[in-house]
């Protein structure tokens, strides 16, 4: 910007401040030993401006990204709130991990770019007239248009399935997602991070699906989930890596589910979580039965703790990792659930503006997923001739610690049960096809799930 957009006579300090404070989605601060050694540098004023801007932004939302080009010291710049630049997770673009760290940097900045949009156009400093050609519509815009077009089932299918296939092929790349290796905590965490990158475009599509999809599109969402299910099928390899591969289903279910619950549009969630199935050695099982945020980390729970902390904006140093390992630092109650909550939040900033409303929507989704698994479990156990994949007990999420101080009648699952009793067959999940529309099955699922939720809540003290 300082070489392309500044012209003679302009106040360069003012223009740089304007660019940083008004037009920057992310600030990438690059360091090298040669640069850090300088007593005087034009970089320093820009860093101070960035630090000032960082203090004005909402805590916990990534904006400044330190990058090192060699083994130098990042300046201990005060960013406010007891946080320094050295506390922010950096990307080291040198050494054997350069490419991996570069991809993580790209993924982090991509999430920012896709979750934010300028409130007003940035100042025009380039004298070149703007192009009169129409801008290429975004995926979200294309989908919104397609969902309301005649015979949109075909259009939406043709638009979304290539995105699902790109994600599936990326997730099956053995170089990026190996099933053999050391299985170190950071290796598994990196594998999960790469899954987020591979799924990013598809997540955008599924958010639109949950918000605006109609019954004619449900088959497409089912096919999308099943194609991602194909990517996680692997029967040979290191157990922790095999389990980590299963994480890819969770963003698919949760992104669709948050949007569906928020909009009371449950058809897309049913299509992804219940109608879609995963093929296993002894048969097929609905995706929801394999969508527990605990299961990808059952053999290495420390990985979930690391990822949850990083998703909240904390830098997980070797010292922090060791403190978690040795229990000198308390662990999160529901790290897998917290990870999904925080990583998906940027995808809904334009839709669910209020953070509390977003968290409440997330809680309702996790209760509903638990109810769906309970329904499968009840029907599985009632079948004397049962055969096929095992249906686990439903698991609980972050709602068990969020409302642990609430009276029994005010917990999220009890409030949802009250809404079912009041609405009967008109309860929105039933109208969306959950529990095949039967009130009795929904009530039975609540009877099964509520004691599990209450027991889980007791352990959150």
Tab-separated table of C-alpha atoms in Angstrom:
chain	number	residue	atom	x	y	z
A	1	UNK	CA	0.000	0.000	0.000
A	2	UNK	CA	2.704	2.500	0.844
A	3	UNK	CA	4.326	2.108	-2.578
A	4	UNK	CA	1.256	1.659	-4.800
A	5	UNK	CA	-1.391	3.899	-3.219
A	6	UNK	CA	0.508	6.940	-1.955
A	7	UNK	CA	1.078	9.946	-4.216
A	8	UNK	CA	3.292	13.016	-3.896
A	9	UNK	CA	1.843	15.530	-1.498
A	10	UNK	CA	-0.110	13.016	0.567
A	11	UNK	CA	0.494	12.641	4.308
A	12	UNK	CA	1.921	9.138	4.452
A	13	UNK	CA	1.517	8.810	8.226
A	14	UNK	CA	-2.142	9.696	7.958
A	15	UNK	CA	-2.684	7.309	5.049
A	16	UNK	CA	-0.974	4.394	6.799
A	17	UNK	CA	-3.005	4.992	9.955
A	18	UNK	CA	-6.134	5.151	7.803
A	19	UNK	CA	-5.247	1.852	6.113
A	20	UNK	CA	-4.573	0.087	9.415
A	21	UNK	CA	-7.565	1.388	11.347
A	22	UNK	CA	-10.201	1.526	8.625
A	23	UNK	CA	-9.322	-0.860	5.824
A	24	UNK	CA	-7.431	-3.793	7.350
A	25	UNK	CA	-9.190	-7.098	7.952
A	26	UNK	CA	-5.960	-8.504	9.379
A	27	UNK	CA	-2.533	-7.124	10.227
A	28	UNK	CA	0.410	-9.422	9.447
A	29	UNK	CA	3.494	-8.237	11.307
A	30	UNK	CA	6.651	-9.709	9.750
A	31	UNK	CA	9.977	-9.961	11.573
A	32	UNK	CA	13.523	-10.987	10.776
A	33	UNK	CA	16.787	-10.749	12.683
A	34	UNK	CA	17.982	-7.935	10.403
A	35	UNK	CA	14.802	-5.939	10.929
A	36	UNK	CA	14.688	-6.427	14.701
A	37	UNK	CA	18.328	-5.305	14.985
A	38	UNK	CA	17.588	-1.865	13.528
A	39	UNK	CA	17.508	1.005	15.987
A	40	UNK	CA	15.297	3.052	13.650
A	41	UNK	CA	12.712	1.525	11.313
A	42	UNK	CA	9.539	2.600	9.570
A	43	UNK	CA	7.982	-0.598	10.856
A	44	UNK	CA	7.866	0.595	14.455
A	45	UNK	CA	5.257	3.352	13.987
A	46	UNK	CA	3.095	0.897	12.067
A	47	UNK	CA	3.375	-1.635	14.899
A	48	UNK	CA	2.342	0.948	17.472
A	49	UNK	CA	-0.644	1.890	15.314
A	50	UNK	CA	-1.571	-1.800	15.015
A	51	UNK	CA	-1.257	-2.248	18.784
A	52	UNK	CA	-3.570	0.716	19.317
A	53	UNK	CA	-6.087	-0.710	16.844
A	54	UNK	CA	-5.860	-4.153	18.515
A	55	UNK	CA	-6.873	-2.628	21.857
A	56	UNK	CA	-10.027	-1.219	20.225
A	57	UNK	CA	-11.163	-4.582	18.892
A	58	UNK	CA	-13.257	-7.215	20.612
A	59	UNK	CA	-11.130	-9.488	22.857
A	60	UNK	CA	-10.519	-12.991	21.558
A	61	UNK	CA	-11.103	-12.174	17.875
A	62	UNK	CA	-7.861	-12.714	15.890
A	63	UNK	CA	-6.626	-9.690	13.954
A	64	UNK	CA	-2.860	-9.357	14.336
A	65	UNK	CA	-0.657	-12.203	13.055
A	66	UNK	CA	3.078	-12.228	13.954
A	67	UNK	CA	5.292	-13.875	11.322
A	68	UNK	CA	8.999	-14.717	11.637
A	69	UNK	CA	11.277	-15.194	8.632
A	70	UNK	CA	14.128	-16.539	10.761
A	71	UNK	CA	14.936	-17.353	14.383
A	72	UNK	CA	14.520	-13.820	15.726
A	73	UNK	CA	12.837	-12.371	18.800
A	74	UNK	CA	9.364	-10.916	18.388
A	75	UNK	CA	9.196	-7.508	20.117
A	76	UNK	CA	7.391	-7.586	23.459
A	77	UNK	CA	4.860	-4.975	22.345
A	78	UNK	CA	1.966	-4.250	24.725
A	79	UNK	CA	-1.382	-4.995	23.063
A	80	UNK	CA	-3.471	-4.132	26.124
A	81	UNK	CA	-5.334	-6.280	28.609
A	82	UNK	CA	-2.102	-7.872	29.827
A	83	UNK	CA	-1.411	-9.316	26.354
A	84	UNK	CA	1.800	-8.711	24.441
A	85	UNK	CA	2.660	-9.431	20.835
A	86	UNK	CA	4.729	-12.366	22.045
A	87	UNK	CA	1.588	-13.955	23.513
A	88	UNK	CA	-0.035	-14.195	20.064
A	89	UNK	CA	0.462	-17.466	18.187
A	90	UNK	CA	3.084	-16.759	15.508
A	91	UNK	CA	3.805	-18.385	12.163
A	92	UNK	CA	7.444	-19.365	11.593
A	93	UNK	CA	8.041	-19.271	7.850
A	94	UNK	CA	11.433	-20.955	7.953
A	95	UNK	CA	12.839	-24.378	8.705
A	96	UNK	CA	11.249	-27.784	8.028
A	97	UNK	CA	7.760	-26.670	9.171
A	98	UNK	CA	7.631	-23.661	6.844
A	99	UNK	CA	4.975	-25.017	4.467
A	100	UNK	CA	2.757	-26.307	7.252
A	101	UNK	CA	2.950	-23.015	9.128
A	102	UNK	CA	2.271	-21.103	5.922
A	103	UNK	CA	-0.911	-23.085	5.354
A	104	UNK	CA	-2.011	-22.427	8.939
A	105	UNK	CA	-1.378	-18.710	8.467
A	106	UNK	CA	-3.404	-18.739	5.268
A	107	UNK	CA	-6.198	-20.614	7.029
A	108	UNK	CA	-6.254	-18.148	9.929
A	109	UNK	CA	-6.371	-15.092	7.687
A	110	UNK	CA	-8.942	-16.731	5.398
A	111	UNK	CA	-11.325	-17.166	8.334
A	112	UNK	CA	-10.982	-13.460	9.112
A	113	UNK	CA	-11.576	-12.408	5.508
A	114	UNK	CA	-14.675	-14.569	5.220
A	115	UNK	CA	-16.162	-13.498	8.550
A	116	UNK	CA	-15.762	-9.735	8.169
A	117	UNK	CA	-16.809	-7.155	5.648
A	118	UNK	CA	-16.061	-3.426	5.694
A	119	UNK	CA	-18.940	-1.275	6.915
A	120	UNK	CA	-18.007	1.423	4.384
A	121	UNK	CA	-15.806	1.179	1.297
A	122	UNK	CA	-12.148	1.920	2.048
A	123	UNK	CA	-10.906	5.349	0.900
A	124	UNK	CA	-10.048	5.481	-2.794
A	125	UNK	CA	-6.382	6.398	-3.018
A	126	UNK	CA	-5.614	4.909	-6.416
A	127	UNK	CA	-6.492	7.325	-9.250
A	128	UNK	CA	-7.301	4.434	-11.562
A	129	UNK	CA	-11.063	4.476	-12.268
A	130	UNK	CA	-12.903	1.503	-10.804
A	131	UNK	CA	-13.867	-1.231	-13.229
A	132	UNK	CA	-17.375	-1.072	-14.589
A	133	UNK	CA	-17.526	-4.856	-14.785
A	134	UNK	CA	-19.732	-6.558	-12.183
A	135	UNK	CA	-17.849	-8.256	-9.354
A	136	UNK	CA	-17.862	-12.042	-9.329
A	137	UNK	CA	-20.655	-13.141	-6.938
A	138	UNK	CA	-19.509	-14.961	-3.833
A	139	UNK	CA	-20.467	-18.558	-3.120
A	140	UNK	CA	-22.953	-17.344	-0.516
A	141	UNK	CA	-24.576	-14.975	-2.994
A	142	UNK	CA	-24.762	-17.672	-5.672
A	143	UNK	CA	-26.380	-20.117	-3.272
A	144	UNK	CA	-28.916	-17.626	-1.948
A	145	UNK	CA	-29.933	-16.829	-5.518
A	146	UNK	CA	-30.036	-20.484	-6.521
A	147	UNK	CA	-32.152	-21.518	-3.529
A	148	UNK	CA	-34.960	-19.251	-4.717
A	149	UNK	CA	-34.734	-20.093	-8.409
A	150	UNK	CA	-37.190	-22.360	-10.258
A	151	UNK	CA	-35.893	-25.969	-10.351
A	152	UNK	CA	-33.240	-24.853	-7.914
A	153	UNK	CA	-32.648	-28.425	-6.762
A	154	UNK	CA	-30.601	-29.043	-9.916
A	155	UNK	CA	-28.800	-25.698	-9.764
A	156	UNK	CA	-27.923	-26.069	-6.075
A	157	UNK	CA	-26.752	-29.658	-6.564
A	158	UNK	CA	-24.460	-28.676	-9.430
A	159	UNK	CA	-23.123	-25.726	-7.434
A	160	UNK	CA	-22.454	-27.544	-4.157
A	161	UNK	CA	-21.308	-31.038	-5.126
A	162	UNK	CA	-17.999	-29.906	-6.710
A	163	UNK	CA	-17.230	-28.104	-3.445
A	164	UNK	CA	-17.976	-31.276	-1.484
A	165	UNK	CA	-15.798	-33.316	-3.842
A	166	UNK	CA	-12.882	-30.881	-3.506
A	167	UNK	CA	-13.133	-31.200	0.270
A	168	UNK	CA	-13.350	-34.991	0.055
A	169	UNK	CA	-10.294	-35.267	-2.204
A	170	UNK	CA	-8.335	-32.902	0.048
A	171	UNK	CA	-9.265	-34.918	3.150
A	172	UNK	CA	-8.093	-38.154	1.542
A	173	UNK	CA	-4.680	-36.809	0.539
A	174	UNK	CA	-2.299	-39.150	2.413
A	175	UNK	CA	0.412	-36.495	2.528
A	176	UNK	CA	-1.853	-34.027	4.355
A	177	UNK	CA	-3.868	-36.553	6.344
A	178	UNK	CA	-1.675	-39.578	7.061
A	179	UNK	CA	-2.841	-42.552	9.088
A	180	UNK	CA	0.706	-43.489	10.073
A	181	UNK	CA	3.086	-41.336	12.099
A	182	UNK	CA	4.121	-40.338	15.582
A	183	UNK	CA	0.695	-39.333	16.823
A	184	UNK	CA	2.205	-36.488	18.882
A	185	UNK	CA	-0.293	-33.999	20.341
A	186	UNK	CA	0.829	-31.208	18.031
A	187	UNK	CA	0.817	-33.498	14.980
A	188	UNK	CA	-2.789	-34.477	15.635
A	189	UNK	CA	-3.722	-30.848	16.322
A	190	UNK	CA	-2.188	-29.831	12.985
A	191	UNK	CA	-4.176	-32.556	11.229
A	192	UNK	CA	-7.396	-31.144	12.702
A	193	UNK	CA	-6.377	-27.624	11.643
A	194	UNK	CA	-5.851	-28.824	8.075
A	195	UNK	CA	-9.331	-30.353	8.108
A	196	UNK	CA	-10.792	-26.934	8.905
A	197	UNK	CA	-8.942	-25.479	5.917
A	198	UNK	CA	-10.109	-28.271	3.600
A	199	UNK	CA	-13.729	-27.821	4.731
A	200	UNK	CA	-13.834	-24.025	4.801
A	201	UNK	CA	-15.695	-23.417	1.531
A	202	UNK	CA	-18.094	-26.282	2.207
A	203	UNK	CA	-18.893	-24.898	5.658
A	204	UNK	CA	-19.915	-21.613	4.026
A	205	UNK	CA	-22.287	-23.527	1.755
A	206	UNK	CA	-23.811	-25.490	4.638
A	207	UNK	CA	-24.437	-22.349	6.670
A	208	UNK	CA	-26.526	-21.038	3.768
A	209	UNK	CA	-28.190	-24.454	3.503
A	210	UNK	CA	-29.309	-24.390	7.126
A	211	UNK	CA	-30.556	-20.832	6.900
A	212	UNK	CA	-32.380	-20.917	3.574
A	213	UNK	CA	-32.625	-24.477	2.252
A	214	UNK	CA	-36.033	-25.988	1.534
A	215	UNK	CA	-37.270	-29.570	1.287
A	216	UNK	CA	-36.367	-29.874	-2.399
A	217	UNK	CA	-32.698	-29.373	-1.528
A	218	UNK	CA	-32.474	-31.861	1.361
A	219	UNK	CA	-31.190	-34.689	-0.824
A	220	UNK	CA	-28.212	-32.535	-1.830
A	221	UNK	CA	-27.235	-31.895	1.800
A	222	UNK	CA	-27.498	-35.618	2.497
A	223	UNK	CA	-25.161	-36.399	-0.395
A	224	UNK	CA	-22.706	-33.751	0.813
A	225	UNK	CA	-22.493	-35.296	4.287
A	226	UNK	CA	-22.140	-38.799	2.866
A	227	UNK	CA	-19.266	-37.749	0.621
A	228	UNK	CA	-17.417	-36.311	3.597
A	229	UNK	CA	-18.241	-39.561	5.375
A	230	UNK	CA	-16.390	-41.406	2.603
A	231	UNK	CA	-13.285	-39.378	3.404
A	232	UNK	CA	-13.095	-40.576	7.004
A	233	UNK	CA	-13.347	-44.304	6.267
A	234	UNK	CA	-9.955	-45.839	6.986
A	235	UNK	CA	-9.370	-49.126	8.760
A	236	UNK	CA	-5.594	-49.343	9.054
A	237	UNK	CA	-3.251	-46.984	10.820
A	238	UNK	CA	-2.414	-45.364	14.129
A	239	UNK	CA	-5.543	-45.216	16.288
A	240	UNK	CA	-5.166	-41.543	17.290
A	241	UNK	CA	-4.803	-40.516	13.635
A	242	UNK	CA	-7.740	-42.665	12.561
A	243	UNK	CA	-9.905	-41.112	15.246
A	244	UNK	CA	-8.775	-37.611	14.286
A	245	UNK	CA	-9.932	-38.226	10.711
A	246	UNK	CA	-13.483	-38.586	12.060
A	247	UNK	CA	-13.447	-34.973	13.196
A	248	UNK	CA	-14.254	-33.863	9.628
A	249	UNK	CA	-17.914	-34.807	10.109
A	250	UNK	CA	-18.335	-32.457	13.064
A	251	UNK	CA	-17.998	-29.077	11.269
A	252	UNK	CA	-20.417	-30.379	8.623
A	253	UNK	CA	-23.079	-31.267	11.197
A	254	UNK	CA	-22.521	-28.297	13.482
A	255	UNK	CA	-22.381	-25.620	10.765
A	256	UNK	CA	-25.632	-26.891	9.256
A	257	UNK	CA	-27.144	-27.382	12.703
A	258	UNK	CA	-26.401	-23.928	14.122
A	259	UNK	CA	-27.989	-22.332	11.052
A	260	UNK	CA	-30.988	-24.696	11.144
A	261	UNK	CA	-31.680	-24.136	14.840
A	262	UNK	CA	-31.320	-20.373	14.529
A	263	UNK	CA	-33.749	-20.224	11.600
A	264	UNK	CA	-36.096	-22.974	12.898
A	265	UNK	CA	-35.407	-24.681	9.576
A	266	UNK	CA	-34.728	-28.272	10.590
A	267	UNK	CA	-34.930	-30.040	7.239
A	268	UNK	CA	-31.261	-29.418	6.315
A	269	UNK	CA	-30.060	-30.626	9.722
A	270	UNK	CA	-32.176	-33.776	9.430
A	271	UNK	CA	-30.762	-34.345	5.944
A	272	UNK	CA	-27.151	-34.049	7.164
A	273	UNK	CA	-27.381	-35.705	10.582
A	274	UNK	CA	-30.081	-38.375	10.248
A	275	UNK	CA	-30.672	-39.127	6.582
A	276	UNK	CA	-26.952	-39.157	5.758
A	277	UNK	CA	-25.138	-42.300	6.824
A	278	UNK	CA	-21.566	-43.464	7.260
A	279	UNK	CA	-20.502	-46.859	5.940
A	280	UNK	CA	-18.789	-49.107	8.469
A	281	UNK	CA	-17.687	-52.738	8.467
A	282	UNK	CA	-21.000	-53.966	9.880
A	283	UNK	CA	-23.322	-51.648	8.013
A	284	UNK	CA	-24.356	-48.019	7.758
A	285	UNK	CA	-25.056	-45.687	10.660
A	286	UNK	CA	-26.613	-42.187	10.683
A	287	UNK	CA	-24.018	-39.427	10.769
A	288	UNK	CA	-25.358	-38.074	14.074
A	289	UNK	CA	-24.328	-41.303	15.809
A	290	UNK	CA	-20.724	-40.548	14.844
A	291	UNK	CA	-20.811	-36.793	15.571
A	292	UNK	CA	-19.800	-36.662	19.213
A	293	UNK	CA	-17.219	-33.916	19.902
A	294	UNK	CA	-15.543	-36.323	22.303
A	295	UNK	CA	-14.929	-39.284	19.992
A	296	UNK	CA	-12.116	-37.881	17.784
A	297	UNK	CA	-10.048	-37.300	20.926
A	298	UNK	CA	-10.878	-40.304	23.093
A	299	UNK	CA	-7.349	-41.726	22.777
A	300	UNK	CA	-5.638	-38.333	23.089
A	301	UNK	CA	-7.836	-35.893	25.052
A	302	UNK	CA	-4.922	-33.490	25.459
A	303	UNK	CA	-5.225	-32.612	21.766
A	304	UNK	CA	-8.752	-31.337	22.310
A	305	UNK	CA	-7.526	-29.143	25.170
A	306	UNK	CA	-4.809	-27.620	22.971
A	307	UNK	CA	-7.176	-26.961	20.070
A	308	UNK	CA	-9.833	-25.439	22.334
A	309	UNK	CA	-7.338	-23.041	23.890
A	310	UNK	CA	-5.972	-22.023	20.486
A	311	UNK	CA	-9.506	-21.483	19.167
A	312	UNK	CA	-10.119	-19.085	22.045
A	313	UNK	CA	-7.022	-17.096	21.052
A	314	UNK	CA	-4.531	-18.433	23.575
A	315	UNK	CA	-0.978	-19.311	22.605
A	316	UNK	CA	-0.244	-22.891	23.656
A	317	UNK	CA	3.484	-22.919	24.336
A	318	UNK	CA	5.437	-26.003	25.349
A	319	UNK	CA	5.140	-24.786	28.938
A	320	UNK	CA	1.353	-24.560	28.701
A	321	UNK	CA	1.228	-27.986	27.051
A	322	UNK	CA	3.266	-29.504	29.863
A	323	UNK	CA	1.072	-27.812	32.487
A	324	UNK	CA	-1.996	-29.355	30.853
A	325	UNK	CA	-0.319	-32.737	30.621
A	326	UNK	CA	0.678	-32.777	34.281
A	327	UNK	CA	-2.641	-31.322	35.486
A	328	UNK	CA	-0.908	-28.265	36.939
A	329	UNK	CA	-3.369	-26.319	34.835
A	330	UNK	CA	-7.050	-27.129	34.916
A	331	UNK	CA	-8.553	-28.665	31.797
A	332	UNK	CA	-11.717	-27.523	30.081
A	333	UNK	CA	-14.839	-29.535	30.788
A	334	UNK	CA	-15.897	-29.851	27.135
A	335	UNK	CA	-12.917	-28.982	24.915
A	336	UNK	CA	-14.257	-30.557	21.711
A	337	UNK	CA	-17.534	-28.706	22.058
A	338	UNK	CA	-15.733	-25.439	22.925
A	339	UNK	CA	-13.520	-25.840	19.867
A	340	UNK	CA	-16.500	-26.162	17.529
A	341	UNK	CA	-18.273	-23.244	19.201
A	342	UNK	CA	-15.318	-20.865	18.826
A	343	UNK	CA	-14.080	-21.950	15.391
A	344	UNK	CA	-17.540	-21.677	13.836
A	345	UNK	CA	-18.379	-18.333	15.442
A	346	UNK	CA	-16.859	-16.231	12.582
A	347	UNK	CA	-19.126	-17.991	10.087
A	348	UNK	CA	-22.194	-16.538	11.814
A	349	UNK	CA	-21.081	-13.004	12.672
A	350	UNK	CA	-23.272	-11.519	9.947
A	351	UNK	CA	-26.266	-13.695	10.843
A	352	UNK	CA	-26.195	-14.060	14.637
A	353	UNK	CA	-24.770	-10.753	15.789
A	354	UNK	CA	-25.184	-11.246	19.542
A	355	UNK	CA	-22.645	-13.589	21.161
A	356	UNK	CA	-25.088	-14.789	23.820
A	357	UNK	CA	-27.686	-15.635	21.199
A	358	UNK	CA	-25.064	-17.563	19.247
A	359	UNK	CA	-24.079	-19.565	22.356
A	360	UNK	CA	-27.732	-20.256	23.185
A	361	UNK	CA	-28.316	-21.487	19.630
A	362	UNK	CA	-25.233	-23.707	19.896
A	363	UNK	CA	-26.514	-25.161	23.184
A	364	UNK	CA	-29.910	-25.983	21.673
A	365	UNK	CA	-28.188	-27.724	18.779
A	366	UNK	CA	-26.117	-29.920	21.081
A	367	UNK	CA	-29.203	-30.898	23.070
A	368	UNK	CA	-31.035	-31.741	19.849
A	369	UNK	CA	-28.109	-33.855	18.613
A	370	UNK	CA	-28.175	-35.692	21.950
A	371	UNK	CA	-31.901	-36.297	21.566
A	372	UNK	CA	-31.422	-37.693	18.055
A	373	UNK	CA	-28.788	-40.131	19.287
A	374	UNK	CA	-31.071	-41.073	22.199
A	375	UNK	CA	-33.844	-41.823	19.696
A	376	UNK	CA	-31.501	-44.062	17.702
A	377	UNK	CA	-30.337	-45.743	20.896
A	378	UNK	CA	-33.907	-46.450	22.067
A	379	UNK	CA	-34.912	-47.951	18.743
A	380	UNK	CA	-31.671	-49.924	18.529
A	381	UNK	CA	-32.215	-51.488	21.948
A	382	UNK	CA	-35.867	-52.269	21.293
A	383	UNK	CA	-34.996	-54.368	18.243
A	384	UNK	CA	-34.485	-57.955	19.437
A	385	UNK	CA	-33.006	-58.910	16.085
A	386	UNK	CA	-30.594	-55.992	16.120
A	387	UNK	CA	-27.588	-56.176	13.860
A	388	UNK	CA	-25.313	-53.543	12.448
A	389	UNK	CA	-23.161	-50.744	13.827
A	390	UNK	CA	-23.185	-49.934	17.527
A	391	UNK	CA	-25.202	-46.920	18.646
A	392	UNK	CA	-23.507	-45.151	21.564
A	393	UNK	CA	-25.139	-43.310	24.425
A	394	UNK	CA	-25.649	-39.600	23.652
A	395	UNK	CA	-22.932	-37.273	24.874
A	396	UNK	CA	-23.265	-33.814	26.389
A	397	UNK	CA	-21.672	-30.516	25.424
A	398	UNK	CA	-20.775	-27.136	26.768
A	399	UNK	CA	-24.369	-26.415	27.851
A	400	UNK	CA	-23.747	-28.601	30.915
A	401	UNK	CA	-21.295	-26.096	32.368
A	402	UNK	CA	-22.873	-22.965	30.940
A	403	UNK	CA	-26.122	-23.426	32.866
A	404	UNK	CA	-24.803	-25.468	35.799
A	405	UNK	CA	-26.166	-22.861	38.243
A	406	UNK	CA	-29.660	-22.844	36.715
A	407	UNK	CA	-32.661	-24.396	38.410
A	408	UNK	CA	-33.642	-27.741	36.935
A	409	UNK	CA	-36.639	-26.277	35.126
A	410	UNK	CA	-34.495	-23.569	33.498
A	411	UNK	CA	-31.778	-25.715	31.960
A	412	UNK	CA	-31.692	-25.646	28.188
A	413	UNK	CA	-32.943	-29.226	27.779
A	414	UNK	CA	-35.893	-28.612	30.160
A	415	UNK	CA	-36.828	-25.436	28.336
A	416	UNK	CA	-36.770	-27.315	25.051
A	417	UNK	CA	-38.976	-30.043	26.528
A	418	UNK	CA	-41.435	-27.377	27.691
A	419	UNK	CA	-41.584	-26.002	24.144
A	420	UNK	CA	-42.352	-29.519	22.844
A	421	UNK	CA	-45.155	-29.989	25.383
A	422	UNK	CA	-46.643	-26.630	24.439
A	423	UNK	CA	-46.361	-27.025	20.650
A	424	UNK	CA	-47.018	-30.764	20.262
A	425	UNK	CA	-46.902	-31.820	16.619
A	426	UNK	CA	-46.188	-28.195	15.668
A	427	UNK	CA	-42.816	-28.289	17.467
A	428	UNK	CA	-40.395	-27.000	14.765
A	429	UNK	CA	-37.982	-29.994	14.878
A	430	UNK	CA	-40.946	-32.350	14.346
A	431	UNK	CA	-42.190	-30.235	11.439
A	432	UNK	CA	-38.688	-30.510	10.018
A	433	UNK	CA	-38.909	-34.318	10.050
A	434	UNK	CA	-36.985	-35.060	13.248
A	435	UNK	CA	-38.162	-38.231	15.041
A	436	UNK	CA	-40.185	-38.914	11.869
A	437	UNK	CA	-42.621	-36.291	13.143
A	438	UNK	CA	-43.793	-38.380	16.128
A	439	UNK	CA	-44.356	-36.546	19.428
A	440	UNK	CA	-44.076	-39.814	21.384
A	441	UNK	CA	-40.595	-40.513	20.058
A	442	UNK	CA	-39.441	-36.993	20.874
A	443	UNK	CA	-40.804	-37.345	24.427
A	444	UNK	CA	-39.076	-40.706	24.836
A	445	UNK	CA	-35.803	-39.164	23.658
A	446	UNK	CA	-36.126	-36.403	26.273
A	447	UNK	CA	-36.830	-39.010	28.963
A	448	UNK	CA	-33.661	-40.844	27.964
A	449	UNK	CA	-31.430	-37.799	27.505
A	450	UNK	CA	-32.331	-35.538	30.437
A	451	UNK	CA	-30.855	-37.828	33.137
A	452	UNK	CA	-27.634	-38.048	31.100
A	453	UNK	CA	-27.475	-34.256	30.843
A	454	UNK	CA	-28.147	-33.844	34.568
A	455	UNK	CA	-25.465	-36.349	35.460
A	456	UNK	CA	-22.994	-34.582	33.199
A	457	UNK	CA	-23.864	-31.242	34.790
A	458	UNK	CA	-23.092	-32.605	38.256
A	459	UNK	CA	-19.472	-33.143	37.201
A	460	UNK	CA	-19.028	-29.498	36.110
A	461	UNK	CA	-18.473	-28.160	39.620
